[in-house]
CSV table of C-alpha atoms in Angstrom, one decimal:
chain,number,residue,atom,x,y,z
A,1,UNK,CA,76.2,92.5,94.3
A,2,UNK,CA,77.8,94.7,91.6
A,3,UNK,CA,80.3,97.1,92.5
A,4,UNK,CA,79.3,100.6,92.8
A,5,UNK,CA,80.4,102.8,89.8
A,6,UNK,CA,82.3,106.2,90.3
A,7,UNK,CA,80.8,109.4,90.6
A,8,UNK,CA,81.8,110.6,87.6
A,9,UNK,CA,80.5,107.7,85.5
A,10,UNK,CA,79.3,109.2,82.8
A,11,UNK,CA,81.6,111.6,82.5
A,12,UNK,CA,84.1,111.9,79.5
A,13,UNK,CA,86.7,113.6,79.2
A,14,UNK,CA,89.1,114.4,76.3
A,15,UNK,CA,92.6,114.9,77.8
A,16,UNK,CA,95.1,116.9,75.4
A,17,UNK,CA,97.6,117.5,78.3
A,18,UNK,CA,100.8,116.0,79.1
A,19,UNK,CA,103.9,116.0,81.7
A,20,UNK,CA,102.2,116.5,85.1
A,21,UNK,CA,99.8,119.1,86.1
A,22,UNK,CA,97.2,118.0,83.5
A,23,UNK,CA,97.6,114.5,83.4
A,24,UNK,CA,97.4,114.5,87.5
A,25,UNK,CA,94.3,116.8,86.8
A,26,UNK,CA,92.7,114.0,84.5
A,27,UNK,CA,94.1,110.7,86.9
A,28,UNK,CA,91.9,112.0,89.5
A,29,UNK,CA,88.7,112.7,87.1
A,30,UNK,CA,89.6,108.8,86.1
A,31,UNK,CA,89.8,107.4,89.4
A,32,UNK,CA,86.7,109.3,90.3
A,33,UNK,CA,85.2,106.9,87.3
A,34,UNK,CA,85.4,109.2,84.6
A,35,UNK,CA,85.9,107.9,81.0
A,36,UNK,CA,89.4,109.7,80.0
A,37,UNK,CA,90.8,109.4,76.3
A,38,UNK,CA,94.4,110.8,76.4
A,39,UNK,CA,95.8,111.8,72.9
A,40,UNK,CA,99.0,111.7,72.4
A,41,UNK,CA,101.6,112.0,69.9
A,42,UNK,CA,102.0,108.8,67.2
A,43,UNK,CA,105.0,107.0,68.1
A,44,UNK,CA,106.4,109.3,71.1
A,45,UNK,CA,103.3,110.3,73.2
A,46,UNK,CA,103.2,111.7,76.6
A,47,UNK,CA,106.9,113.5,77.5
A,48,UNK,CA,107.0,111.7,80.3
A,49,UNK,CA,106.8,108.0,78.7
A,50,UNK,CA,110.9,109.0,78.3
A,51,UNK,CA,111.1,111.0,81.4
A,52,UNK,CA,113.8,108.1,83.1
A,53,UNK,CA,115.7,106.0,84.3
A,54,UNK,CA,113.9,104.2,85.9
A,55,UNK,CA,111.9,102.1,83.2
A,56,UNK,CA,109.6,99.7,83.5
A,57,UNK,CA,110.7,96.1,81.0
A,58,UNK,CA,108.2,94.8,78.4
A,59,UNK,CA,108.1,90.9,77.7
A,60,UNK,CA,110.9,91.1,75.4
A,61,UNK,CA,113.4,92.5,77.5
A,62,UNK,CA,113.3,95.8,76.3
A,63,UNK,CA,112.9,99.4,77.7
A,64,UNK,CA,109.1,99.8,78.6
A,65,UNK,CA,107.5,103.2,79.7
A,66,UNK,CA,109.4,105.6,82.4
A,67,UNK,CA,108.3,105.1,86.2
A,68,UNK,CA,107.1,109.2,85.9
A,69,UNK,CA,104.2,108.4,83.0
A,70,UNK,CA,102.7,105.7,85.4
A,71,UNK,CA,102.5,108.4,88.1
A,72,UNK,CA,99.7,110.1,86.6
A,73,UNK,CA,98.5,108.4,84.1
A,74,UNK,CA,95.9,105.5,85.2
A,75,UNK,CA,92.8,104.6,84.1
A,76,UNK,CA,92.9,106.2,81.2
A,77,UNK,CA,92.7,104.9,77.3
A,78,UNK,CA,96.3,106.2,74.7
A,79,UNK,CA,94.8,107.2,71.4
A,80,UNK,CA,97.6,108.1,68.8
A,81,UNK,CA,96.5,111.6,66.9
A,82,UNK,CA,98.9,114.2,65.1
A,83,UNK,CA,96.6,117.3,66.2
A,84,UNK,CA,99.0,119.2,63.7
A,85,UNK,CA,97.5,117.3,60.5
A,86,UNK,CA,93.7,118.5,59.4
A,87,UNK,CA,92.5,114.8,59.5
A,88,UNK,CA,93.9,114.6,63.2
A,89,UNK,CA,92.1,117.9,64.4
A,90,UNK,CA,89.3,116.7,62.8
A,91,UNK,CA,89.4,113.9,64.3
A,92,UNK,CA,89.6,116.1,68.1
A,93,UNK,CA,86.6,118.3,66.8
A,94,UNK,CA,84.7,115.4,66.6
A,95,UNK,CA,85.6,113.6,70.0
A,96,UNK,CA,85.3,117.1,71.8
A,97,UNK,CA,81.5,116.9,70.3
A,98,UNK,CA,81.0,113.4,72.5
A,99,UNK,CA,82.5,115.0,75.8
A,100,UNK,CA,81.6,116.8,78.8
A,101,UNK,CA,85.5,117.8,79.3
A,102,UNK,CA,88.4,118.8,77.2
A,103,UNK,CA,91.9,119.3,79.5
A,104,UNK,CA,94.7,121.1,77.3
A,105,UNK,CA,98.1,122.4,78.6
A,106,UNK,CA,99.1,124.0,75.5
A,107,UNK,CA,101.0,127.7,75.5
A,108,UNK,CA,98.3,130.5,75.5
A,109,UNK,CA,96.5,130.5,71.9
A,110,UNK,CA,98.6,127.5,70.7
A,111,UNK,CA,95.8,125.1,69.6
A,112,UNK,CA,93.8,128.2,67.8
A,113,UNK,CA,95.6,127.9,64.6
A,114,UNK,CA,94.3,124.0,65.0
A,115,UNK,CA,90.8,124.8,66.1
A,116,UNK,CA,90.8,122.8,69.0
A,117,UNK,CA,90.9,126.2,71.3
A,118,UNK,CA,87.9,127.2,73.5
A,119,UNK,CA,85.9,129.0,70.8
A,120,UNK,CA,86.6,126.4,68.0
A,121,UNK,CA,85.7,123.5,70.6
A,122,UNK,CA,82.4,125.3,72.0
A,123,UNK,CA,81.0,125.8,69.2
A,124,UNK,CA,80.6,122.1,68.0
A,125,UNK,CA,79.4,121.8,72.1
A,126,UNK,CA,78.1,124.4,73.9
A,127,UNK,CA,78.0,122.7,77.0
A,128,UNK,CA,81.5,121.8,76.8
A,129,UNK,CA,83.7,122.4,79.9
A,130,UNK,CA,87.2,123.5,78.8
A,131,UNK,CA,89.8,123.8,80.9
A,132,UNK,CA,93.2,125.4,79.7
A,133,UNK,CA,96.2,124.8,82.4
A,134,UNK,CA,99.4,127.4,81.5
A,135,UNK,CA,102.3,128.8,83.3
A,136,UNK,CA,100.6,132.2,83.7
A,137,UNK,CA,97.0,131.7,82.3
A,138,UNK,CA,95.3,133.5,79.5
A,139,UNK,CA,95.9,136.8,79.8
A,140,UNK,CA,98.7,139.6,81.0
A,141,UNK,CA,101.5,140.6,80.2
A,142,UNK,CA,103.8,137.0,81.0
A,143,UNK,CA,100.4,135.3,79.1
A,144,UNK,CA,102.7,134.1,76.3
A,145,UNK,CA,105.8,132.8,78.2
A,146,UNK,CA,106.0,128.7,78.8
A,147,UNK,CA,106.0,127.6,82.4
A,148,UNK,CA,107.6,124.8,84.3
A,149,UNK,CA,107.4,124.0,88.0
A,150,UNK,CA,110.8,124.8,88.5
A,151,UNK,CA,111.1,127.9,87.6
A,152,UNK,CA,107.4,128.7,88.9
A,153,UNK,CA,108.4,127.6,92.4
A,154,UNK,CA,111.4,130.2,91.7
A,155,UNK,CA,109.4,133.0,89.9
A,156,UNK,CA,106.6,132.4,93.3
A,157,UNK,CA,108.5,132.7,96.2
A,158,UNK,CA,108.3,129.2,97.3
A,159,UNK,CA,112.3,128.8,97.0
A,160,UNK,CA,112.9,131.6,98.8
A,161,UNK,CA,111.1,130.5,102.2
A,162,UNK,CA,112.8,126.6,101.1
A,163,UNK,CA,115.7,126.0,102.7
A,164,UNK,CA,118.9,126.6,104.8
A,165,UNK,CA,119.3,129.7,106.2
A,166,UNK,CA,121.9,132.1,105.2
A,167,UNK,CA,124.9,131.5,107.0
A,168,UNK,CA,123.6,127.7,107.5
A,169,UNK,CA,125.8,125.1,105.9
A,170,UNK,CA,124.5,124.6,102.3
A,171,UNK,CA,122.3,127.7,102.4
A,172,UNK,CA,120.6,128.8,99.2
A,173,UNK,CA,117.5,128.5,97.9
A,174,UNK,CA,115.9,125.3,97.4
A,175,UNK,CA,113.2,123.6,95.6
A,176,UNK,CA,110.6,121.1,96.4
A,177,UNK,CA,111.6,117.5,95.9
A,178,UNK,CA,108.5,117.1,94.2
A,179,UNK,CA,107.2,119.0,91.6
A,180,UNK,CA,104.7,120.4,93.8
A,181,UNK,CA,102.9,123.2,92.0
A,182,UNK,CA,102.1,120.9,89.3
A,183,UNK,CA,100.6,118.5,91.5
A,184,UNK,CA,98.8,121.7,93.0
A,185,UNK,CA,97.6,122.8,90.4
A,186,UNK,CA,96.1,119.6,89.0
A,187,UNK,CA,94.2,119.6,91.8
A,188,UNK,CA,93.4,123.0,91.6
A,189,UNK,CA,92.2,122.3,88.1
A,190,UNK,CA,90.2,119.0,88.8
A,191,UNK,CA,88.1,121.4,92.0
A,192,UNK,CA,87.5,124.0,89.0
A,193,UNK,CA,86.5,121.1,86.6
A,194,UNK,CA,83.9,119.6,88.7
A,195,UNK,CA,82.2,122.9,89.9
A,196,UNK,CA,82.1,124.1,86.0
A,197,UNK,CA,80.5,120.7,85.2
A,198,UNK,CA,78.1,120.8,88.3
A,199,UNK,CA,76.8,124.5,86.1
A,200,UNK,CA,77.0,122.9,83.3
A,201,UNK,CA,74.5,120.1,84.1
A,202,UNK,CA,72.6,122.7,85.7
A,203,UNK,CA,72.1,125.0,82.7
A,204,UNK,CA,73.6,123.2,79.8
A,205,UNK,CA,76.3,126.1,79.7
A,206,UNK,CA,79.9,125.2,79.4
A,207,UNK,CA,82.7,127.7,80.2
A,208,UNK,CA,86.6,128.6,79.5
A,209,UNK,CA,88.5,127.0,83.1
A,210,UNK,CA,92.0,129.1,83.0
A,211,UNK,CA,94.3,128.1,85.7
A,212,UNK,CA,98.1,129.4,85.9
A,213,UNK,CA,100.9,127.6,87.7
A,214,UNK,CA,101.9,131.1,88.9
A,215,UNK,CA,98.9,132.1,90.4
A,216,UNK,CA,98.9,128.5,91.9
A,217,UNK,CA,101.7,129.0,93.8
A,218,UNK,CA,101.0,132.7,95.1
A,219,UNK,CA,97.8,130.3,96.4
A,220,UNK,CA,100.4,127.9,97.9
A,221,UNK,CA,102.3,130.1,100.1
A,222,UNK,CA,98.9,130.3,102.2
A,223,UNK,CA,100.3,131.7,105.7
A,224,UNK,CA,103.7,132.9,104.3
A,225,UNK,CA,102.0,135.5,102.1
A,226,UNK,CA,99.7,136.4,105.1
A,227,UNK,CA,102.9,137.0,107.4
A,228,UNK,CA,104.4,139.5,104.9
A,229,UNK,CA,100.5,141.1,104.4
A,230,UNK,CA,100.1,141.5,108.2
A,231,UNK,CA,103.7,142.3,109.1
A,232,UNK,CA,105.2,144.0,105.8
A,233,UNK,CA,108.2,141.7,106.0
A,234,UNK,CA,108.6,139.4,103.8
A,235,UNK,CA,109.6,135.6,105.2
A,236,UNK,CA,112.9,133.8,104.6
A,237,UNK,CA,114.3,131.0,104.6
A,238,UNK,CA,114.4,129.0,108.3
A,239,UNK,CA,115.6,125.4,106.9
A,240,UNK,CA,113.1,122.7,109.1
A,241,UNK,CA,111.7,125.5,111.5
A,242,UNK,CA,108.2,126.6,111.6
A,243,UNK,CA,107.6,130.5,110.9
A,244,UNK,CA,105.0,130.5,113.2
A,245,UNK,CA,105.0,127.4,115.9
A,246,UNK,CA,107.9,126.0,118.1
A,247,UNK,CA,109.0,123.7,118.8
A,248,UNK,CA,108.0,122.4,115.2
A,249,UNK,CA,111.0,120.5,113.6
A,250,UNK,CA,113.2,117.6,113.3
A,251,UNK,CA,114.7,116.7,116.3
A,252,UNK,CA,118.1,114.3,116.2
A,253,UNK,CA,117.5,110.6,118.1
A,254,UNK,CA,120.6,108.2,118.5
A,255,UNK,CA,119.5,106.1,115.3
A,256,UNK,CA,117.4,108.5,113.0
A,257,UNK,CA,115.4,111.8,113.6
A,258,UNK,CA,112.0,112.2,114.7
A,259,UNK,CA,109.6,115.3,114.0
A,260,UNK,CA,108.1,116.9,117.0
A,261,UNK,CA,104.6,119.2,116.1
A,262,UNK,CA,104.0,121.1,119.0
A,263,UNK,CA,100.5,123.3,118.2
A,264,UNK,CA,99.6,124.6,121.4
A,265,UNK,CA,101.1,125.0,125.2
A,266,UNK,CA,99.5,122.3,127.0
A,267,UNK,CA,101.2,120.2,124.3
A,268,UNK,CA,104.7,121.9,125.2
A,269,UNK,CA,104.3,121.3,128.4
A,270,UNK,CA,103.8,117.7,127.9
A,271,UNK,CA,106.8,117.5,125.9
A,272,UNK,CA,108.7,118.9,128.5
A,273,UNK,CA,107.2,116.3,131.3
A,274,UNK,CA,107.8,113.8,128.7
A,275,UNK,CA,111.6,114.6,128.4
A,276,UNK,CA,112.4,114.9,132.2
A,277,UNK,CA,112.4,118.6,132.1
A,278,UNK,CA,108.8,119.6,133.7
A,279,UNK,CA,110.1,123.2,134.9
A,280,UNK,CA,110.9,123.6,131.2
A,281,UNK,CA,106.9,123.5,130.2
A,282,UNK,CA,106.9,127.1,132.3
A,283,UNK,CA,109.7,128.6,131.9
A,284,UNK,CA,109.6,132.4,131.3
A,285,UNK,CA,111.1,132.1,127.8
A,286,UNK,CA,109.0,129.9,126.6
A,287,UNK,CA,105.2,129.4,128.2
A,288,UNK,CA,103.5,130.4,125.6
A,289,UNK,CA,104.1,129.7,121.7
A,290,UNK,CA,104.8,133.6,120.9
A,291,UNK,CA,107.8,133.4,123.6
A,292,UNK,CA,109.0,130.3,122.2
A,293,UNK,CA,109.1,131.3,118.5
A,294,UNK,CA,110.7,134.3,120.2
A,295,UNK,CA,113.4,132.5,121.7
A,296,UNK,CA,113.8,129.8,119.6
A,297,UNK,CA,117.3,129.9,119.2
A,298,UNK,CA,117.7,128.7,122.7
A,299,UNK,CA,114.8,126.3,122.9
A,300,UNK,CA,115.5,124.6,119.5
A,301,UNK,CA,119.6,123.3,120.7
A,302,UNK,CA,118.4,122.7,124.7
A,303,UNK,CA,115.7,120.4,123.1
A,304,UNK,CA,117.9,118.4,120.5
A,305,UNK,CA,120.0,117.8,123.4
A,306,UNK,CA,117.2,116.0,125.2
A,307,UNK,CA,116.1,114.0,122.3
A,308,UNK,CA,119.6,113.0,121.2
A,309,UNK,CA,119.8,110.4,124.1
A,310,UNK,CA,116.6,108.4,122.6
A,311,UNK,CA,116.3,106.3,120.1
A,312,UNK,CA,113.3,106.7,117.4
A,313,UNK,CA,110.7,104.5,118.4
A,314,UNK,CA,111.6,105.0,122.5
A,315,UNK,CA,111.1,108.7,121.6
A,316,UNK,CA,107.9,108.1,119.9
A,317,UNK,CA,106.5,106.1,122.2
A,318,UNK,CA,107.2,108.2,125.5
A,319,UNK,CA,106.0,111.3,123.3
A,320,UNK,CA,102.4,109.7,121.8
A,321,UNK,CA,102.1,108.2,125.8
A,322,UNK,CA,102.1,111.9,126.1
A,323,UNK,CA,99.8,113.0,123.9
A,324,UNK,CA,102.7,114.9,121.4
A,325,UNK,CA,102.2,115.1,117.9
A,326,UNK,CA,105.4,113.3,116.1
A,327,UNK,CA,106.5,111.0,113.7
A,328,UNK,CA,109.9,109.3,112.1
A,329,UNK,CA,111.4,111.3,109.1
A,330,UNK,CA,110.7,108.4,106.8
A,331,UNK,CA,112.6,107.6,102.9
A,332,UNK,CA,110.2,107.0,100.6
A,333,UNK,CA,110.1,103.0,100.6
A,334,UNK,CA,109.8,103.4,104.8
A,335,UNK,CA,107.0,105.1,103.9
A,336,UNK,CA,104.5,102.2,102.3
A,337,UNK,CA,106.2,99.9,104.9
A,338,UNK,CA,104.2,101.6,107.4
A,339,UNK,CA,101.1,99.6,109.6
A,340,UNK,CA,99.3,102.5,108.6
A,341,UNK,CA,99.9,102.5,104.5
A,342,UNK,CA,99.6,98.7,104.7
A,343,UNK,CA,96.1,99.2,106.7
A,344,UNK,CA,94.7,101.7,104.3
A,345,UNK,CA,96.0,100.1,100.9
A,346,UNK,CA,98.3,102.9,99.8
A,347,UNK,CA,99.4,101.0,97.0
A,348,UNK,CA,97.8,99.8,93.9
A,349,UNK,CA,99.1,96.4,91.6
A,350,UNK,CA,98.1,96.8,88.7
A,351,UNK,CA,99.3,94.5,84.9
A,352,UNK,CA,99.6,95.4,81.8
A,353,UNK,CA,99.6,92.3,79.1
A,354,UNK,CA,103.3,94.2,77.8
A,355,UNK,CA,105.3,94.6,80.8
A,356,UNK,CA,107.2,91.8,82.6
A,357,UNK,CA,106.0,93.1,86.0
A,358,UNK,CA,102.9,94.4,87.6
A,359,UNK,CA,102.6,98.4,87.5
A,360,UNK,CA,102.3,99.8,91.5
A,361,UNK,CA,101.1,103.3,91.6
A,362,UNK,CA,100.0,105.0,94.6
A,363,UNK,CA,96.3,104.9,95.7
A,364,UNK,CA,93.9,108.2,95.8
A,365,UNK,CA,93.5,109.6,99.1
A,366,UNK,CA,89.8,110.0,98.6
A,367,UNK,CA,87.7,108.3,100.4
A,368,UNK,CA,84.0,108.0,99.8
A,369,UNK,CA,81.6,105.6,101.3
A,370,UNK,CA,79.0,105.6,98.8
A,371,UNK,CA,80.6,106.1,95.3
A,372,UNK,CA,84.3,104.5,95.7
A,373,UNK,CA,87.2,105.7,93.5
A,374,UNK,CA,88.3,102.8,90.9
A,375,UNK,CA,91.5,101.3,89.3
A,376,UNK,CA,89.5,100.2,86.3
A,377,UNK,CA,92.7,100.2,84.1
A,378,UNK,CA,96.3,100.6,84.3
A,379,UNK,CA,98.5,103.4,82.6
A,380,UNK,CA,97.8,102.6,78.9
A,381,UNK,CA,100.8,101.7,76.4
A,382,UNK,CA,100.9,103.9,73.7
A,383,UNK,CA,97.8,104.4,71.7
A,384,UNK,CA,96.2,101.1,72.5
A,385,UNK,CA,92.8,102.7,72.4
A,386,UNK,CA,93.3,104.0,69.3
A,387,UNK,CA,91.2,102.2,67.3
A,388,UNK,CA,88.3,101.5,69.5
A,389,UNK,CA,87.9,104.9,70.4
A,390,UNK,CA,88.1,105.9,66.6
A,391,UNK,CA,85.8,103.7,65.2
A,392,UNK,CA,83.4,104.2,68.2
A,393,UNK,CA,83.5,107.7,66.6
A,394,UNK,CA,82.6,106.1,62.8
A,395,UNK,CA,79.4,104.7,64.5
A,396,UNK,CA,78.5,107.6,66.0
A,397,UNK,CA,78.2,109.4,62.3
């Protein structure tokens, strides 16, 4: 039996993108079983391959690539290209001709002067689908301004509802410990990709994809903006409480803390008869979710009380015995030591002929039973690919 090949096989795309939301865009085209040629810079390429400590170690001893390129960066092939010399946009021009996808993450109108924008690109491939990922998108009045997570996840809103409250010990405003609107919008980008190529095949037209970070993250906040549209107040900052649902938080256990998700009553009361305090299920103050988000301030300290005297897993176990949504607050290497992780194969091993150890990334959560994503290839050292993918070009001529 041969294995099956990835539902995008076929497909190629030309990445010009670097940092994160683009090359996370791309990773998921390439695990999907695209064919994805990433250009990068000669002799410095993707920001990120210098985005550390950590660093991986080559054979020799020496500094390899940063842990943050291999995030994002698998299955694709390096090909070394200055885009700023007319031989190297030439070279681009040429490449675009041969692909159904061209992913850039330059400022608004910077590859124009180059040729490699949207009109230049379309015209040597109608069908082309080109898809153009800035900090505020292609037109308006911030068009022109560069755009960073950071400062998005500022500019949005998100840090605002982020958070202690004020008067809370270390209150201010807080960002995400991932750069999370990057990671949003890649896969905000990758949706728009594969429903541009879906018209593509299905009229042989290709199309301009503009996504913003900033408009990204106005999508992000989801229920928060939809608070402040029904109520005219707009949210704050509640630390690990739940806007809208209580008791939805961390609660404290003698060794650790364990999140309790309560979504509906019959839930709460089963917390409640879980935790020795049946009466407490309906109680005035607190029978239905509206009263408890409404008293919260009581219900929030007479529950951590409660929960203090457990430990994690005796928590755990008398609250899933109970039918209560919870889990452990988990550091990251907890997490990929979990049955679960280790069941579904969270993480990938991959090697690369110039590192001393083998590369472990962290799997795709798609699933599909058909058409299976693929770790064909590890993230590629620098320009690797260069000269296949070049003179594959020659031959095409």
């Amino acid at each position: 039996m041969t294995q099956a090949q990835g539902p995008l096989s076929g497909v190629r795309v030309l990445d010009l993108s670097r940092v994160l939301a683009g090359p996370w865009a791309t990773q998921t085209l390439a695990d999907l079983g695209a064919e994805v040629i990433k250009i990068e810079r000669p002799g410095e390429g993707d920001d990120t391959r210098h985005w550390g400590p950590p660093f991986t170690t080559t054979n020799d001893g020496s500094k390899g690539d940063a842990a943050y390129f291999l995030c994002a960066n698998r299955g694709k092939k390096s090909v070394e290209l200055d885009i700023a010399s007319p031989e190297g946009a030439e070279s681009v021009r040429r490449l675009a001709a041969t692909c159904d996808v061209v992913v850039e993450n330059f400022k608004t109108g910077g590859l124009k002067k180059y040729g490699l924008d949207y009109a230049g690109l379309s015209a040597v491939n109608p069908t082309l689908v080109y898809c153009s990922i800035t900090g505020f998108g292609q037109d308006g009045p911030d068009a022109h301004r560069a755009g960073y997570d950071y400062m998005i996840q500022a500019m949005g809103g998100l840090m605002s509802i982020t958070g202690q409250p004020d008067g809370a010990p270390g209150a201010e405003p807080m960002k995400v410990g991932v750069a999370v609107v990057d990671l949003f919008t890649g896969l905000y980008a990758s949706n728009a990709i594969l429903a541009a190529l879906w018209h593509a095949r299905a009229t042989g037209e290709g199309q301009h994809v503009d996504i913003a970070l900033f408009d990204v993250q106005a999508a992000m906040l989801a229920n928060q903006a939809a608070n402040w549209f029904v109520s005219g107040t707009a949210p704050t900052r509640m630390g690990n409480a739940h806007p809208n649902l209580a008791p939805y938080q961390p609660f404290p256990c003698s060794d650790g803390m364990v999140v309790i998700a309560v979504g509906n009553d019959g839930q709460f009361r089963a917390l409640a008869k879980a935790l020795g305090v049946e009466p407490m299920g309906v109680d005035s103050r607190f029978a239905t979710n509206a009263l408890r988000v409404q008293h919260r301030a009581a219900l929030s300290p007479t529950l951590s009380a409660l929960t203090a005297s457990f430990t994690m897993k005796g928590l755990m176990a008398a609250l899933e015995a109970a039918g209560v949504p919870c889990g452990p607050v988990n550091t990251i290497d907890q997490v990929f030591e979990e049955p679960q992780a280790l069941y579904r194969g969270l993480t990938v091993e991959q090697t690369r002929p110039d590192l001393a150890t083998p590369i472990r990334t962290v799997a795709s959560p798609i699933r599909l039973s058909k058409t299976p994503v693929r770790y064909d290839a590890p993230p590629p050292k620098l320009g690797q690919d260069t000269e296949e993918v070049l003179s594959d070009l020659t031959r095409t001529d």
